[in-house]
PDB file of C-alpha atoms in Angstrom:
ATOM      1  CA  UNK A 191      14.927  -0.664  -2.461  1.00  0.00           C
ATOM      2  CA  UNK A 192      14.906   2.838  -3.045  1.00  0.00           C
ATOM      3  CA  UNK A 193      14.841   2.946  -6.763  1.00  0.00           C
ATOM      4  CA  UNK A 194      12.430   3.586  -9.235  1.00  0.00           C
ATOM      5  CA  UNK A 195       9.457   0.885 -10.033  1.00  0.00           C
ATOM      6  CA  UNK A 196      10.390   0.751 -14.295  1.00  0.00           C
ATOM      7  CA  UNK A 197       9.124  -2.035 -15.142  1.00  0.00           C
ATOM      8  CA  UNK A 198       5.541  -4.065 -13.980  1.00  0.00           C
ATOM      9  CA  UNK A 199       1.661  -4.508 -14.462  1.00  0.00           C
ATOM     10  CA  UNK A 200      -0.907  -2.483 -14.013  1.00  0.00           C
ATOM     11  CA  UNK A 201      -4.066  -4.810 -12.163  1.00  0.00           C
ATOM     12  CA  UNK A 202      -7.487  -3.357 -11.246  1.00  0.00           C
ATOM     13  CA  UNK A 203      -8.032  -5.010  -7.294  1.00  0.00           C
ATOM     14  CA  UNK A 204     -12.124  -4.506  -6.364  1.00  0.00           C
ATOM     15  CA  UNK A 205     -13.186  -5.796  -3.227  1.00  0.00           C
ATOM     16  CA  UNK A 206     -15.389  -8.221  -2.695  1.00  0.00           C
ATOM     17  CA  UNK A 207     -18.214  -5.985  -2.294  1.00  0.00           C
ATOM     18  CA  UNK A 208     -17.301  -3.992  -4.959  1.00  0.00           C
ATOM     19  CA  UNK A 209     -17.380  -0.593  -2.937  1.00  0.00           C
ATOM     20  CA  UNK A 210     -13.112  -0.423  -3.371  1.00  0.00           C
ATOM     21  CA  UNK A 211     -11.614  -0.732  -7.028  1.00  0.00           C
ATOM     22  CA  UNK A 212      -8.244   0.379  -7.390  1.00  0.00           C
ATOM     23  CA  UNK A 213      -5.190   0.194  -9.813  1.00  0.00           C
ATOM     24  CA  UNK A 214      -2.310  -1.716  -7.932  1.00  0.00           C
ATOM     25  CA  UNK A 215       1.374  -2.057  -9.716  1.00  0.00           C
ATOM     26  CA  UNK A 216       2.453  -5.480  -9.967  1.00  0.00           C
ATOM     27  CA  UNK A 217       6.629  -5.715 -10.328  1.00  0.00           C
ATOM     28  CA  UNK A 218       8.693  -8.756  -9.246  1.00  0.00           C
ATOM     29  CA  UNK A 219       5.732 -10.677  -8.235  1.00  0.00           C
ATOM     30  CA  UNK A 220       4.517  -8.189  -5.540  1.00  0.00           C
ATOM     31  CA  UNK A 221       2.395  -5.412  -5.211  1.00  0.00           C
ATOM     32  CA  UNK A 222       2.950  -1.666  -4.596  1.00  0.00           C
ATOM     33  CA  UNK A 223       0.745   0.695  -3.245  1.00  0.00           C
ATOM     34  CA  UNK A 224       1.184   4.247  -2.078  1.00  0.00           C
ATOM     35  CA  UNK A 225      -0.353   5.542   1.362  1.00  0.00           C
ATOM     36  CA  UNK A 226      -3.306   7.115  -0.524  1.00  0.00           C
ATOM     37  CA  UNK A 227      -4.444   3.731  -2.170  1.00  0.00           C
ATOM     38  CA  UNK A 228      -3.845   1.847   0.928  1.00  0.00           C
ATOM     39  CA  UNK A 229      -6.247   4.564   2.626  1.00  0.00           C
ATOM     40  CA  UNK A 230      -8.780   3.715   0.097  1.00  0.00           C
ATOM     41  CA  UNK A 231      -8.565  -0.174   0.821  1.00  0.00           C
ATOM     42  CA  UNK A 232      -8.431   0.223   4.412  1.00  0.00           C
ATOM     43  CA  UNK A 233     -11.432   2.774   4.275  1.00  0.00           C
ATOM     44  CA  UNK A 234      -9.107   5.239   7.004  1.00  0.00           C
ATOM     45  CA  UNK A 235      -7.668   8.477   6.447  1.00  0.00           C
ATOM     46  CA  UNK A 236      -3.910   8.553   5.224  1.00  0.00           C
ATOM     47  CA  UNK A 237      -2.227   9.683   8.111  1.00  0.00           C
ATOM     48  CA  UNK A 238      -3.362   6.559  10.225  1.00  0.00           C
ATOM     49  CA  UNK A 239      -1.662   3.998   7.558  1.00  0.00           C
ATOM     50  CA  UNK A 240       1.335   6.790   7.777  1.00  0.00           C
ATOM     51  CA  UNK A 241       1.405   6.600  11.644  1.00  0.00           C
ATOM     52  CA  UNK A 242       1.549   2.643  11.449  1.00  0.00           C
ATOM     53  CA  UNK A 243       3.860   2.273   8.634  1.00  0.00           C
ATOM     54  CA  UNK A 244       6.271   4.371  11.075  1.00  0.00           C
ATOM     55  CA  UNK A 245       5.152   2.297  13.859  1.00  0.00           C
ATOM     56  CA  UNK A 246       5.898  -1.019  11.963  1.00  0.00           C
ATOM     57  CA  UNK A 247       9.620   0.647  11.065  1.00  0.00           C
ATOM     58  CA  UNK A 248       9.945   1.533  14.352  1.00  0.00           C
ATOM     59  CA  UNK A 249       9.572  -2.078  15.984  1.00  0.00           C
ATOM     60  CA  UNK A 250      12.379  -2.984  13.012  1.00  0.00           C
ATOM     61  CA  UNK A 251       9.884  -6.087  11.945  1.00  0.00           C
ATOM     62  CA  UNK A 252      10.279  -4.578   8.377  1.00  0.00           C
ATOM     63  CA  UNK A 253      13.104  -2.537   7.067  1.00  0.00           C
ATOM     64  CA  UNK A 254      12.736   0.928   4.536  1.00  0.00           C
ATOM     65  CA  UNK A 255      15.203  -0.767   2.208  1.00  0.00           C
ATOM     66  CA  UNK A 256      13.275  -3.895   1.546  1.00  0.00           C
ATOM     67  CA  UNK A 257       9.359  -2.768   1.653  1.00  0.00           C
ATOM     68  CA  UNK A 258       9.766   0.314   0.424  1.00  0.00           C
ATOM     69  CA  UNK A 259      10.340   2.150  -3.176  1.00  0.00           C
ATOM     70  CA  UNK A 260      10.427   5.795  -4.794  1.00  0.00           C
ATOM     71  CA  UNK A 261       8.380   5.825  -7.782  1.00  0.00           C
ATOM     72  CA  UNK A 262       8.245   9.383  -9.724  1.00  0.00           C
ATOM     73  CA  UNK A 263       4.737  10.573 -10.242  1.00  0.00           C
ATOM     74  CA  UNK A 264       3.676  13.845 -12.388  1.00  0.00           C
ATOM     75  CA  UNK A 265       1.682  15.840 -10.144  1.00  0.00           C
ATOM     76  CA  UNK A 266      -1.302  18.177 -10.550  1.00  0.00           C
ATOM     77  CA  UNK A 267       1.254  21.067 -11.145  1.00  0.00           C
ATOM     78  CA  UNK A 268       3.069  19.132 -13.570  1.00  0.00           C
ATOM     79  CA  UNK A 269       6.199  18.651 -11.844  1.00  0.00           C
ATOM     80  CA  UNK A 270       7.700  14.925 -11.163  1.00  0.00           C
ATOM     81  CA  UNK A 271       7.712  14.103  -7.598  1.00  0.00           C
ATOM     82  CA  UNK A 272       9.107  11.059  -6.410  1.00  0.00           C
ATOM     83  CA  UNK A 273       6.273   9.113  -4.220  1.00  0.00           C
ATOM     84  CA  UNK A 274       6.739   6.132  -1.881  1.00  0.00           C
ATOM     85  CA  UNK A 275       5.064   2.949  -2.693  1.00  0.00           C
ATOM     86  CA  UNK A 276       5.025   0.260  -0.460  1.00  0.00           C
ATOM     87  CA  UNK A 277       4.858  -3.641  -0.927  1.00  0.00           C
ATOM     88  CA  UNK A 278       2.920  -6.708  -0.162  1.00  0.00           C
ATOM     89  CA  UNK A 279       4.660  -7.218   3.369  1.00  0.00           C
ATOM     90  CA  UNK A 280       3.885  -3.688   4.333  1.00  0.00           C
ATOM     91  CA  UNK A 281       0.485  -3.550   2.986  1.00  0.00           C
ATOM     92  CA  UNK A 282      -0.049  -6.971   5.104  1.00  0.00           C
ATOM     93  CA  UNK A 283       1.471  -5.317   8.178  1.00  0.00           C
ATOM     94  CA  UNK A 284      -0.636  -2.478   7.547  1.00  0.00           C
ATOM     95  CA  UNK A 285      -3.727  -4.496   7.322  1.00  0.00           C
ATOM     96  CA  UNK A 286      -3.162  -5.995  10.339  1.00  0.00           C
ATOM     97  CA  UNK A 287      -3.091  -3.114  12.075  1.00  0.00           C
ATOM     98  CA  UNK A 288      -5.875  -0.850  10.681  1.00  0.00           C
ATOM     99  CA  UNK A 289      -8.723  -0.964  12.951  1.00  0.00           C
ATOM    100  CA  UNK A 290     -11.935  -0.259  10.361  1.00  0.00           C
ATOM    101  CA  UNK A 291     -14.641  -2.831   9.197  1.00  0.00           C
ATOM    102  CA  UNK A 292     -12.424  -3.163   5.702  1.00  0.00           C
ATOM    103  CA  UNK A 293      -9.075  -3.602   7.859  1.00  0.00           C
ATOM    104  CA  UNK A 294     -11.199  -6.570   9.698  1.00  0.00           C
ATOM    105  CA  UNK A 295     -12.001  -8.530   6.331  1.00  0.00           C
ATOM    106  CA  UNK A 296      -8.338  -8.262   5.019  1.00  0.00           C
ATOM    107  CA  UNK A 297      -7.449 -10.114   8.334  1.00  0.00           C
ATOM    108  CA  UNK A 298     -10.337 -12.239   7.633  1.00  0.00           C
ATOM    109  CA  UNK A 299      -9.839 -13.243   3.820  1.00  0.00           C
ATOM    110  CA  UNK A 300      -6.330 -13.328   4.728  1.00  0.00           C
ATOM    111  CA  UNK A 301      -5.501 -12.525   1.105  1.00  0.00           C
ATOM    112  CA  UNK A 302      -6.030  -9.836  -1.545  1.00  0.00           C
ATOM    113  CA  UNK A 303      -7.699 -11.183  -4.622  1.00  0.00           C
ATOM    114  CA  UNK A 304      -7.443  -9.871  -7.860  1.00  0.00           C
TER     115      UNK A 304
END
């Protein structure tokens, strides 16, 4: 699915503690989230949801094509960049992975409410 994201919702997700808020896209029924908002839910530095979204592709459990989409972003420069967002499954698989006192209650809540 390496297209652009047109069409969707924009949804505010807080945690239940209310530390986390962040703005998740909601298209097709699932929801996208780039590396830097997962590293805000997960309460970890980017490159450790990078290293296990590679991981995860690596062991072929979930495929580029089908968890993953380029959406174009204006940066701080002004240009468009296209950005990789990532869906539900991934941010699941990431989740499951993550080893921080937020990555332990996504595995226990076993569900992201909004």
């Amino acid at each position: 699915m390496n297209e652009q994201i047109n069409k969707g919702e924009i949804l505010i997700y807080q945690t239940e503690d209310g530390q986390t808020s962040l703005e998740v896209n909601l298209v097709e029924d699932t929801v996208w989230l780039d590396t830097h908002q997962m590293a805000n839910l997960f309460q970890r530095d980017r490159t450790v949801v990078v290293r296990h979204i590679r991981n995860i592709y690596k062991t072929d459990k979930l495929l580029p094509d089908s968890t993953c989409a380029k959406i174009a972003q204006v940066a701080k420069d002004g240009k468009k960049r296209g950005m990789d967002f990532y869906n539900l499954d991934m941010i699941i698989s990431v989740g499951y992975r993550v080893n921080s006192l937020r990555g332990t209650q996504f595995r226990i809540s076993g569900q992201i409410k909004y």
